[in-house]
Coordinates of N, CA and C and ligand atoms in Angstrom, one line a residue:
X1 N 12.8 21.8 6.5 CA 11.5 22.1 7.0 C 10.4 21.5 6.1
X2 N 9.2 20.9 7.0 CA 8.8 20.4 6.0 C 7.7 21.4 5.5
X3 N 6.9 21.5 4.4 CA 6.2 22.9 3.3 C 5.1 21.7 3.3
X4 N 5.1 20.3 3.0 CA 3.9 19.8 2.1 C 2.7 19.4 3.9
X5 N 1.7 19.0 3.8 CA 1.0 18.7 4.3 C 0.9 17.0 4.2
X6 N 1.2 15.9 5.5 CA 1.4 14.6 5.2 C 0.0 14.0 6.0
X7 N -0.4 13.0 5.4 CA -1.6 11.6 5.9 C -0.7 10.4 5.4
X8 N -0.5 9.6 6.7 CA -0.2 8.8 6.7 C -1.4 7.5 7.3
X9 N -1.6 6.6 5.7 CA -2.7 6.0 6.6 C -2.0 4.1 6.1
X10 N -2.1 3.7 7.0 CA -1.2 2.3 7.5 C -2.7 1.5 7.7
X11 N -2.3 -0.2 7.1 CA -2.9 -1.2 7.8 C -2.8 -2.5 7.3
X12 N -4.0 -3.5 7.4 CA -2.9 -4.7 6.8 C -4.2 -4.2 5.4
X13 N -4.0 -5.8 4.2 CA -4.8 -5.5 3.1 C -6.0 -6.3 3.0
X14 N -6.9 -5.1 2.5 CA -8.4 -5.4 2.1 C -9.1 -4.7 3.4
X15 N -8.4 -3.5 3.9 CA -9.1 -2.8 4.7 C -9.9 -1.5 3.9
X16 N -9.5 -1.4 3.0 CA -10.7 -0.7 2.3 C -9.2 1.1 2.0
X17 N -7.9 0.7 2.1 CA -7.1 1.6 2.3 C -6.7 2.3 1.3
X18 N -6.9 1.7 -0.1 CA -6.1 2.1 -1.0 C -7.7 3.0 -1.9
X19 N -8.8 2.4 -1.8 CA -10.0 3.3 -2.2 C -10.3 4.3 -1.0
X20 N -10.0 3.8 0.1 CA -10.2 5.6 1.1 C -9.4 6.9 0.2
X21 N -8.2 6.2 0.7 CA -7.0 6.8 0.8 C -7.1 8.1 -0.9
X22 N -7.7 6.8 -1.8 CA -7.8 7.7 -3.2 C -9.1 9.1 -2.8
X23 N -9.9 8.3 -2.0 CA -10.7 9.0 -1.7 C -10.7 10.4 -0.8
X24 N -10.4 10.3 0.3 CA -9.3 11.1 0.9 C -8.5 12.6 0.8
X25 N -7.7 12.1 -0.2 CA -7.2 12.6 -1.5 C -7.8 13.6 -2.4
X26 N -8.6 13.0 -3.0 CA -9.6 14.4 -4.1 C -10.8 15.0 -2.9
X27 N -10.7 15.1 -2.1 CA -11.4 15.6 -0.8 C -10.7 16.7 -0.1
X28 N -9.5 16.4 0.1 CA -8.4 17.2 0.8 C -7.9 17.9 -0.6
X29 N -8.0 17.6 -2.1 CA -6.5 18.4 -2.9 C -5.6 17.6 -2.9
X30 N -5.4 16.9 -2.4 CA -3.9 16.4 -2.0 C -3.1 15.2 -3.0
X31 N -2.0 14.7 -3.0 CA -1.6 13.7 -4.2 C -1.9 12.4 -3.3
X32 N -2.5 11.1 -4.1 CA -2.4 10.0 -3.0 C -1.3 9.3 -3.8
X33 N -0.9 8.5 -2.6 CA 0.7 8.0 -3.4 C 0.1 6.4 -2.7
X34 N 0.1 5.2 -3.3 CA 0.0 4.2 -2.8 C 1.0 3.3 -3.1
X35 N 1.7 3.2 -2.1 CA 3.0 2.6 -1.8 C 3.4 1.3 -2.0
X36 N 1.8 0.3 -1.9 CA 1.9 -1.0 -2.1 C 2.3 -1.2 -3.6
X37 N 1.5 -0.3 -4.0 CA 2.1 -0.5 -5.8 C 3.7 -0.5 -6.2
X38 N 4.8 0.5 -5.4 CA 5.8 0.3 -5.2 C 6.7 -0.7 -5.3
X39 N 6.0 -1.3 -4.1 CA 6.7 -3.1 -4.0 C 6.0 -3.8 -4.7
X40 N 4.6 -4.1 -5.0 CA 4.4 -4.5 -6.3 C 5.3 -4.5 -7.5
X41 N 5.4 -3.4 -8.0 CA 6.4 -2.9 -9.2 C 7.9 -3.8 -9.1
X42 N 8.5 -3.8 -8.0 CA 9.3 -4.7 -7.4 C 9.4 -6.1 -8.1
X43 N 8.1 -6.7 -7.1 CA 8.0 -8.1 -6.9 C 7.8 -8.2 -8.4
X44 N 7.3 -7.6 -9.6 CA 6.8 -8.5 -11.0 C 8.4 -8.0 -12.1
X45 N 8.8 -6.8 -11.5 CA 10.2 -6.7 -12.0 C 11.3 -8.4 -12.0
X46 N 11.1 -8.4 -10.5 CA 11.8 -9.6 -10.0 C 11.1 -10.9 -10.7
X47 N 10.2 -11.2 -10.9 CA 9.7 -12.4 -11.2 C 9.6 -12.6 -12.5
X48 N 9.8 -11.0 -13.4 CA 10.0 -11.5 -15.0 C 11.5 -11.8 -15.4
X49 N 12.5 -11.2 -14.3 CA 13.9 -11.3 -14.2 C 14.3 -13.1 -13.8
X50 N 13.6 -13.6 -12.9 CA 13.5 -14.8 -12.3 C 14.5 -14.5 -11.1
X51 N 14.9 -13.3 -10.6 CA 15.5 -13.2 -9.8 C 14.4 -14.0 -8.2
X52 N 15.4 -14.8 -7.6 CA 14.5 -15.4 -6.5 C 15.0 -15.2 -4.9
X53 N 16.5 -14.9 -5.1 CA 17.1 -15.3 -3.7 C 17.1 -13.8 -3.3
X54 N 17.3 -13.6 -1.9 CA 17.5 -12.2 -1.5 C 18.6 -11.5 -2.4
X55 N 19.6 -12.5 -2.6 CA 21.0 -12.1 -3.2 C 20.7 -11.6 -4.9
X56 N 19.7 -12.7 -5.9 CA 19.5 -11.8 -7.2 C 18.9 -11.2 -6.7
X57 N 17.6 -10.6 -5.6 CA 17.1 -9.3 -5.9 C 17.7 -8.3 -6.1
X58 N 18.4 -8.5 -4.9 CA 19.3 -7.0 -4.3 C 20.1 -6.7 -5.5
X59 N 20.6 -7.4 -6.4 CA 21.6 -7.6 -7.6 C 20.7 -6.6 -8.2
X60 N 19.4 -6.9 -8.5 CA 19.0 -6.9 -9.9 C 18.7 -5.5 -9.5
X61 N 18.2 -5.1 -8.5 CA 17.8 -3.8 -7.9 C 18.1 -2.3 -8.5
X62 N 19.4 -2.3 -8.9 CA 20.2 -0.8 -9.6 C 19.7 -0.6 -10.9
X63 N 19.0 -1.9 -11.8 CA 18.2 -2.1 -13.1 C 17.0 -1.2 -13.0
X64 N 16.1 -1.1 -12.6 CA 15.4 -1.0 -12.2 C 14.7 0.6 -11.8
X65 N 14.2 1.0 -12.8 CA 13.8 2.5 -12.3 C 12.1 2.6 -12.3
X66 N 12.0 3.2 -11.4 CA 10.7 3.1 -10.7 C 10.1 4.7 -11.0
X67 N 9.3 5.1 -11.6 CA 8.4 6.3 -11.8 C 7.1 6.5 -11.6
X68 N 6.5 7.8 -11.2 CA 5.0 7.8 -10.9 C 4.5 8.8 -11.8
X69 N 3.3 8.8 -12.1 CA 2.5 10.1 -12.9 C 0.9 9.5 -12.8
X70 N 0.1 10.5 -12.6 CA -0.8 10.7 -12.0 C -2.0 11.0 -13.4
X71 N -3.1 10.2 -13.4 CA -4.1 10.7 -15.0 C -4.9 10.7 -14.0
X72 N -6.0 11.9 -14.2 CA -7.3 12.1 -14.0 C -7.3 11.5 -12.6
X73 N -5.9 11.9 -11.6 CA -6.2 11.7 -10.1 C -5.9 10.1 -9.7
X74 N -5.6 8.9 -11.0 CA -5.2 7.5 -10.7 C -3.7 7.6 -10.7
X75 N -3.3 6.9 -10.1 CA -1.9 6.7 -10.0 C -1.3 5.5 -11.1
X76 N -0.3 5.6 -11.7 CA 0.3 4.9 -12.4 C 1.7 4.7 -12.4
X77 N 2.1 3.3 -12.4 CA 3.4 3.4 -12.2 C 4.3 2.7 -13.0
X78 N 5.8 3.0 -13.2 CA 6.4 2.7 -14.6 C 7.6 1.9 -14.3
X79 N 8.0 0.6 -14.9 CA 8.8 0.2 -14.6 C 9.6 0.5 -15.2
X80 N 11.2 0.9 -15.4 CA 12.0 1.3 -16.8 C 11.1 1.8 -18.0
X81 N 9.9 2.5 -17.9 CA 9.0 3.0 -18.7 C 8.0 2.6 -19.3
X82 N 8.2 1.4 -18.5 CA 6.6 0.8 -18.9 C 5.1 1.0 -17.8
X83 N 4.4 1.4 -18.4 CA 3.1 1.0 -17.2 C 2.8 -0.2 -16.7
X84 N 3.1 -0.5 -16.2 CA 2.9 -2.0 -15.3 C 2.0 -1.6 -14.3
X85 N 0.8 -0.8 -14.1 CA -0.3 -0.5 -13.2 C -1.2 -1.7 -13.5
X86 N -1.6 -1.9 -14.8 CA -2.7 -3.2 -14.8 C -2.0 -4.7 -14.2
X87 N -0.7 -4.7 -14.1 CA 0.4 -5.8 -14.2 C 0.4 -6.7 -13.1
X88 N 0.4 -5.6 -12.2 CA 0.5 -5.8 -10.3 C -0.8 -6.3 -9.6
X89 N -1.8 -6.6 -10.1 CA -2.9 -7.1 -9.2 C -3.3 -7.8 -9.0
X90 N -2.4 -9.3 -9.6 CA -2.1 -10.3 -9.7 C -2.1 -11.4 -8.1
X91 N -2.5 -12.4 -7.2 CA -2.2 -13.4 -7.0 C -0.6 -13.5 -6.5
X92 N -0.3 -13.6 -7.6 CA 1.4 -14.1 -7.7 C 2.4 -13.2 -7.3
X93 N 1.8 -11.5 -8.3 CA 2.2 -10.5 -7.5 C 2.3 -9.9 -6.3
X94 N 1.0 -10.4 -5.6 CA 0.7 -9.8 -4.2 C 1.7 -10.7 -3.6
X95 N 1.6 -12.0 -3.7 CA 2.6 -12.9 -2.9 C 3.8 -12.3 -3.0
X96 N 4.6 -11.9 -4.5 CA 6.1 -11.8 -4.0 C 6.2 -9.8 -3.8
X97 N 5.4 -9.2 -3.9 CA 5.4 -8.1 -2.9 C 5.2 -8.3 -1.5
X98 N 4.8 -9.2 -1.0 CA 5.3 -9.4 0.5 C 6.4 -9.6 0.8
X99 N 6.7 -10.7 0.1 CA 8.0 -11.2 0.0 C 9.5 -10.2 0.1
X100 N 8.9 -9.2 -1.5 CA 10.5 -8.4 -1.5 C 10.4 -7.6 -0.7
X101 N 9.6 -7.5 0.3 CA 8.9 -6.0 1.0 C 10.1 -6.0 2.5
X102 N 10.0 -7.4 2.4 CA 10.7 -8.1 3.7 C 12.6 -7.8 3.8
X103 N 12.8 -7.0 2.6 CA 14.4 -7.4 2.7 C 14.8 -5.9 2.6
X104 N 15.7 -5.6 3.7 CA 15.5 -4.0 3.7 C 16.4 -3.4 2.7
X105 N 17.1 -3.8 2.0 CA 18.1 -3.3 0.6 C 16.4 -3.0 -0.4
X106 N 15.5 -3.6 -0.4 CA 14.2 -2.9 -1.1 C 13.7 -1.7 -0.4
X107 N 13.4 -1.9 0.8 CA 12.6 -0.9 1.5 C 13.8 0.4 1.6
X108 N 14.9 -0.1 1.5 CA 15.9 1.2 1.5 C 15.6 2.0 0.1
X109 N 15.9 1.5 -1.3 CA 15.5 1.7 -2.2 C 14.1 2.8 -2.4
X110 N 12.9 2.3 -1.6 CA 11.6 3.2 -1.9 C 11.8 4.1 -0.6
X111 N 12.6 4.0 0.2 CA 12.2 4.8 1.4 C 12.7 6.2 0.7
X112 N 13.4 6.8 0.3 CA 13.8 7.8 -0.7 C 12.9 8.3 -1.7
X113 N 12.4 7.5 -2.4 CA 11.6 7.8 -3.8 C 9.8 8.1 -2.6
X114 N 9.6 7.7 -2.1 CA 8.3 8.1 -1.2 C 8.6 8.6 -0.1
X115 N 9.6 9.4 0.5 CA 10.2 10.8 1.4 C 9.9 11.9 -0.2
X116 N 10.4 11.3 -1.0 CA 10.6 12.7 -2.4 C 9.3 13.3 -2.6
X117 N 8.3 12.1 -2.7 CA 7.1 12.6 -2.9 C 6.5 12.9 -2.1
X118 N 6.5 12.4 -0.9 CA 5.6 13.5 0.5 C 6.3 14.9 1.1
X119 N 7.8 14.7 0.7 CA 8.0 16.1 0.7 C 8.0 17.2 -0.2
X120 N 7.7 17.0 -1.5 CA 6.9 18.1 -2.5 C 5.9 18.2 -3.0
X121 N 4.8 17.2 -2.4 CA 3.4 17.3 -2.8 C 2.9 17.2 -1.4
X122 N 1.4 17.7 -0.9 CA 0.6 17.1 0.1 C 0.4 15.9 -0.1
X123 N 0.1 14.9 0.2 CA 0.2 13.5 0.3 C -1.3 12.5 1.1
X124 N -1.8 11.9 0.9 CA -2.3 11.2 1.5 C -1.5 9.3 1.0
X125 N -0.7 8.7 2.0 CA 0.4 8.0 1.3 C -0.3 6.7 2.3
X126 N -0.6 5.4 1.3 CA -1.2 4.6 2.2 C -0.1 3.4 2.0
X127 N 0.3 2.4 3.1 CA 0.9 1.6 3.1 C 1.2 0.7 4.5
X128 N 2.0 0.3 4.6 CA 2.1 -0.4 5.7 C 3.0 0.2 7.0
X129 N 3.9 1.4 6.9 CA 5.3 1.5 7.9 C 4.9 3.1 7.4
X130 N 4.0 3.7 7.0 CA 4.3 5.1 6.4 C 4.1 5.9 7.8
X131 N 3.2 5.8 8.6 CA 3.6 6.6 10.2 C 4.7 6.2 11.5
X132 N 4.7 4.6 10.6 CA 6.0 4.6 11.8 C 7.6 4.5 11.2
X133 N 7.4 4.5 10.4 CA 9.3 4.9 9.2 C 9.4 5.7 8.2
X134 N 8.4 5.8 7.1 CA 8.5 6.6 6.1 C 8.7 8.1 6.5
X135 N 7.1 8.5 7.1 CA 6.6 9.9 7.7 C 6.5 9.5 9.4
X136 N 7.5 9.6 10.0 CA 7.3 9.7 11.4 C 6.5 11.1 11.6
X137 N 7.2 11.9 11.2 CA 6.5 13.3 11.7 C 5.5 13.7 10.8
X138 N 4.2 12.5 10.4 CA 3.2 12.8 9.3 C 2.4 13.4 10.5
X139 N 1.3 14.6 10.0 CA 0.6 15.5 10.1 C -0.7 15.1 10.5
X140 N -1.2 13.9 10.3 CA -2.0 12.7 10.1 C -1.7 11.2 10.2
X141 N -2.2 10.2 11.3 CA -1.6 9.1 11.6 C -2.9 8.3 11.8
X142 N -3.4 7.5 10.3 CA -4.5 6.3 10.9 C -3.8 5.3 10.7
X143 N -4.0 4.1 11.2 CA -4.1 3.1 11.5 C -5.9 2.2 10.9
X144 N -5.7 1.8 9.8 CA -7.1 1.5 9.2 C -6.7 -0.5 9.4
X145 N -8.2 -0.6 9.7 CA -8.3 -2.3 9.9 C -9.8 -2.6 9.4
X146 N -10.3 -4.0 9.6 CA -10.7 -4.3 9.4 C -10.7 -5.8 9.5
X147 N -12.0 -7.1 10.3 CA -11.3 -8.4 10.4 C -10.9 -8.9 9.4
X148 N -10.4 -10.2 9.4 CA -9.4 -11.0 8.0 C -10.6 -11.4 7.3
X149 N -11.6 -11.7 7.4 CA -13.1 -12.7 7.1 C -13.6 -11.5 6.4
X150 N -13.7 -10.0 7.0 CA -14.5 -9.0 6.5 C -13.3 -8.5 5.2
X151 N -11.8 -8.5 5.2 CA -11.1 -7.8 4.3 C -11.4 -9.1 3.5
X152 N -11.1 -10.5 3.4 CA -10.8 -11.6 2.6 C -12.1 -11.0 1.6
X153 N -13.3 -11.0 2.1 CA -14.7 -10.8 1.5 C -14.4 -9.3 0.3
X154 N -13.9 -8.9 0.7 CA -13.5 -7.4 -0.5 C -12.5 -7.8 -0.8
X155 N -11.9 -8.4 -0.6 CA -10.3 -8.2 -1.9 C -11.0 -9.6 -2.6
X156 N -12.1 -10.5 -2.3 CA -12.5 -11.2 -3.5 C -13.4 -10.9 -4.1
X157 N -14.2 -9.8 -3.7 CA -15.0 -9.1 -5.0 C -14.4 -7.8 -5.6
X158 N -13.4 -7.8 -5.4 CA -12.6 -6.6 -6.2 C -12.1 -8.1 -6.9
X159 N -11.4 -8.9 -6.7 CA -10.7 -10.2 -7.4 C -11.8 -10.4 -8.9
X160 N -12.5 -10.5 -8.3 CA -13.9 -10.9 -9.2 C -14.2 -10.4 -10.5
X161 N -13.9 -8.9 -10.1 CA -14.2 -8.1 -11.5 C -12.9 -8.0 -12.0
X162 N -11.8 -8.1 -11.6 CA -10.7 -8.1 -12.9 C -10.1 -9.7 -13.2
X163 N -10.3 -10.8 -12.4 CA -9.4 -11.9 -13.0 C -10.8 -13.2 -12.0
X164 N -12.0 -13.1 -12.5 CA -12.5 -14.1 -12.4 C -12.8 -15.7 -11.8
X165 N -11.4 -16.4 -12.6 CA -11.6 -17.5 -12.0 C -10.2 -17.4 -11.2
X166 N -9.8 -16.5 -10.6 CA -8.0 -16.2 -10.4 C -8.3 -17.5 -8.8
X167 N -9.1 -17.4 -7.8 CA -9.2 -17.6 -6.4 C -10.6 -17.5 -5.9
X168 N -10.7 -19.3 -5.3 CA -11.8 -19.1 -4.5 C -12.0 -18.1 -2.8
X169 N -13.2 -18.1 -2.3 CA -13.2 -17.2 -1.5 C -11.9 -17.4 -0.1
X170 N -12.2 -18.5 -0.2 CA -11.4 -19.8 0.8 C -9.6 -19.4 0.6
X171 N -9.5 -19.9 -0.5 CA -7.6 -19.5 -0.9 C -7.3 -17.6 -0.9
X172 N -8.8 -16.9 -0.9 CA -8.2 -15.3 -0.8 C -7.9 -15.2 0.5
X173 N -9.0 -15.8 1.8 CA -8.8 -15.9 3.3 C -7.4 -16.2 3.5
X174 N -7.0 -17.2 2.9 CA -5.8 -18.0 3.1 C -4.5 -17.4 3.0
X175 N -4.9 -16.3 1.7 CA -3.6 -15.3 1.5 C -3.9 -14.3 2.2
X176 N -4.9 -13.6 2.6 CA -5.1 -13.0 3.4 C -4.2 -13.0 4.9
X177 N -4.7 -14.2 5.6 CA -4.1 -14.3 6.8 C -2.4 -14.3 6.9
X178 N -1.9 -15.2 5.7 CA -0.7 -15.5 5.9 C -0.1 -14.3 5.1
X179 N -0.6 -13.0 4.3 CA 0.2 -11.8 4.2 C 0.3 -10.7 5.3
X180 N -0.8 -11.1 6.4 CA -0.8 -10.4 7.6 C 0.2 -11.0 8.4
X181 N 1.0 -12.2 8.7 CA 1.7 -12.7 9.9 C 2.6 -12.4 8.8
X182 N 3.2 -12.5 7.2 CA 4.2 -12.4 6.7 C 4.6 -10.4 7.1
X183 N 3.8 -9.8 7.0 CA 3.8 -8.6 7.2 C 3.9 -8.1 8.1
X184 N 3.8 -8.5 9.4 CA 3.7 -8.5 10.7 C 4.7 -9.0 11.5
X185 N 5.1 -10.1 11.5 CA 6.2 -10.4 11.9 C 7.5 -10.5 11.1
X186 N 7.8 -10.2 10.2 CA 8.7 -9.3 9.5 C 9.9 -8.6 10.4
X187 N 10.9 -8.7 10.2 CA 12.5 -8.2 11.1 C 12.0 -6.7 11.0
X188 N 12.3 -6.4 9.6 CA 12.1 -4.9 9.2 C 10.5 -3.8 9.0
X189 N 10.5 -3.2 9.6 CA 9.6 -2.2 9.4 C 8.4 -2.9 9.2
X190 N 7.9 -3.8 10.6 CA 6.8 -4.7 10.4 C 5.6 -3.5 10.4
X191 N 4.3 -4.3 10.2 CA 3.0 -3.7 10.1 C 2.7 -3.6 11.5
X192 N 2.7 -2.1 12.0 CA 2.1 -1.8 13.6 C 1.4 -0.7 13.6
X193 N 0.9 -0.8 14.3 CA 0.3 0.9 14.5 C 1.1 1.8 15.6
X194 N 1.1 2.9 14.4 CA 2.2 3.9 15.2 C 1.8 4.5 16.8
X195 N 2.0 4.5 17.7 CA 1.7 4.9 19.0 C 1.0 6.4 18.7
X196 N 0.7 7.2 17.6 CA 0.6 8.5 17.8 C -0.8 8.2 16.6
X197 N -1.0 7.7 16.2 CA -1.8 6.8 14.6 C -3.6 7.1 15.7
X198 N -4.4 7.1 15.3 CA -5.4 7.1 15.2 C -5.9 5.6 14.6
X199 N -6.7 4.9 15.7 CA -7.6 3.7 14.8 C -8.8 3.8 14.4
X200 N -9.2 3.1 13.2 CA -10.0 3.3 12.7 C -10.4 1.6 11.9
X201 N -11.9 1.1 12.4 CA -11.8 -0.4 12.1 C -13.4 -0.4 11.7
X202 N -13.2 -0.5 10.1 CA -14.1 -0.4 8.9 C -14.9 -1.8 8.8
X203 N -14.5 -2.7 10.0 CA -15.2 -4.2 9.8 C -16.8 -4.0 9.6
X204 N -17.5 -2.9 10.0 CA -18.8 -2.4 10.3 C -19.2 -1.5 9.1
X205 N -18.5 -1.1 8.7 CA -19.1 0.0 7.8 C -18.6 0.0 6.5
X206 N -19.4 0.6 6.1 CA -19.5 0.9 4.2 C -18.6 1.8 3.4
X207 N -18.0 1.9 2.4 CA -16.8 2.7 2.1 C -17.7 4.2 2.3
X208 N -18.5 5.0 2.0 CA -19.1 6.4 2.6 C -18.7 6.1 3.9
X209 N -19.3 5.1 4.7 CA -19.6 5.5 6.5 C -17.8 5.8 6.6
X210 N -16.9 4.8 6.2 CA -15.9 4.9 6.2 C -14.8 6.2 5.9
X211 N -15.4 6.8 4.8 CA -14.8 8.0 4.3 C -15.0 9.2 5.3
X212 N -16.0 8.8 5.7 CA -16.3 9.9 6.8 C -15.9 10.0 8.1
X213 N -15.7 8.4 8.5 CA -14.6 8.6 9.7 C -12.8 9.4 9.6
X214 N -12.5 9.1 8.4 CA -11.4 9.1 7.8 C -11.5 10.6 8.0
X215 N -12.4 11.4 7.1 CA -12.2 12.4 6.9 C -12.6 13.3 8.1
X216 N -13.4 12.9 9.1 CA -13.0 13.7 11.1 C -11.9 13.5 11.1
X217 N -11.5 12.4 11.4 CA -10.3 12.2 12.1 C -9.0 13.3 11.9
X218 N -8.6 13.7 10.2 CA -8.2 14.6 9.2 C -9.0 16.3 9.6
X219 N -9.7 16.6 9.8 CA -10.3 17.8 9.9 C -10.2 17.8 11.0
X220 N -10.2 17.2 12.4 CA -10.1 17.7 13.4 C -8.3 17.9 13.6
X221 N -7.4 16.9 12.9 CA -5.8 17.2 13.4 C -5.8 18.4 12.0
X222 N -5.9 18.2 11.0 CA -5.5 19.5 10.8 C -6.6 21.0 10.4
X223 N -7.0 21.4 11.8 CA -8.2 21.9 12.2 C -8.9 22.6 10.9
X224 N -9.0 22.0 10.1 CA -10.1 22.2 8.6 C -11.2 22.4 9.3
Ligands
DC1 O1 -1.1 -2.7 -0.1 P1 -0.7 -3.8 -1.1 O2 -1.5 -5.0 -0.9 O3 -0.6 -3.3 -2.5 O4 0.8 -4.1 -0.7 C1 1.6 -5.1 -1.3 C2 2.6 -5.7 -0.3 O5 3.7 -4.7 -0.1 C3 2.1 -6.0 1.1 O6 2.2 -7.4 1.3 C4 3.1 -5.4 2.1 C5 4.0 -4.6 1.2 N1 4.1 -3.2 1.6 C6 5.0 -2.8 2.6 O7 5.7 -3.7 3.1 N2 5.1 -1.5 2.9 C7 4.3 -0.6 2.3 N3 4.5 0.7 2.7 C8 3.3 -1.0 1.4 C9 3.2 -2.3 1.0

């Protein structure tokens, strides 16, 4: 039976999901668990290992312990006990978290460790498959978007303040687009919107106008 209260909010990246989502979160009480960081954690495990082929990931996989803990409401996450939260927001990282995201001996791996945490905490859990595989029966189902030109534009001024000369605006578009068809057309647990999901498309509005759609949508399904 499920006891915790679940938001499951899905979309592609630079839709404004992972600052709602936190947002959301200290609004409702609730823990936000952001899942991309998961496979992140992953993908920089694997790339300090040099593991490359589906076959060393999966290998290297059992090595590999994955923890969360929570300061002042941010999430942090530990690779065999390291904080690797600053580690992940890398370029290179985002490219091979698409990548290991795609091979379901990974997604097998986190589909357990984030079931753990939305079933003993309330949850607001943002990611890509969390209403249509993680939390089928989530409590709460957006679907958050935003165009590729409008998300490209925010994930390169978030780029900006932590790694400067990392990407012009031009090569963020670029990864942009091709992490949406890599994410999307994907065998396993592609990026869709769940049939029961609520849309919600931030291409127009401002992270407040945003929060506030987010937060009807939540107050009317679970009649707050
Ligand atoms: O949200 P993000 O940019 O931190 O996610 C990094 C990558 O991980 C993204 O390319 C897709 C993948 N991902 C996924 O497949 N499933 C999730 N629930 C979350 C992220």
């Amino acid at each position: 039976m499920k006891k915790s209260t679940q938001v499951a909010l899905d979309g592609p990246s630079g839709a404004g999901k992972s600052t709602l989502a936190r947002r959301l979160a200290a609004r409702l009480g609730f823990v936000y668990v952001d899942t991309g960081a998961l496979y992140r954690t992953i993908a920089l495990f694997m790339m300090r290992e040099q593991a490359e082929s589906d076959t060393e990931i999966i290998a290297k996989l059992p090595e590999l312990n994955i923890t969360i803990s929570y300061e002042n409401g941010q999430q942090h996450v530990f690779a065999n006990g390291e904080d690797v939260s600053a580690l992940i927001r890398t370029p290179e990282v985002s490219m091979g978290a698409s990548r290991v995201s795609a091979i379901p001996a990974v997604r097998q791996f986190l589909f357990d460790l984030q079931r753990e945490l939305a079933n003993t905490h309330s949850v607001v859990m943002d990611g890509r498959d969390i209403g249509t595989v993680v939390l089928p029966d989530a409590d709460v189902k957006i679907f958050l978007t935003a165009s590729a030109e409008k998300r490209a534009e925010r994930r390169f001024a978030e780029l900006q303040e932590k790694h400067p000369d990392a990407q012009t605006y031009e090569e963020v578009l670029r990864d942009v687009i091709k992490r949406d068809e890599q994410d999307m057309n994907r065998e396993i647990a592609p990026l869709r919107q769940a049939e029961d999901a609520v849309l919600v498309d931030t291409t127009n509005a401002d992270l407040d106008q945003s929060e506030e759609m987010l937060f009807a949508v939540c107050r009317e399904k679970l009649g707050l």
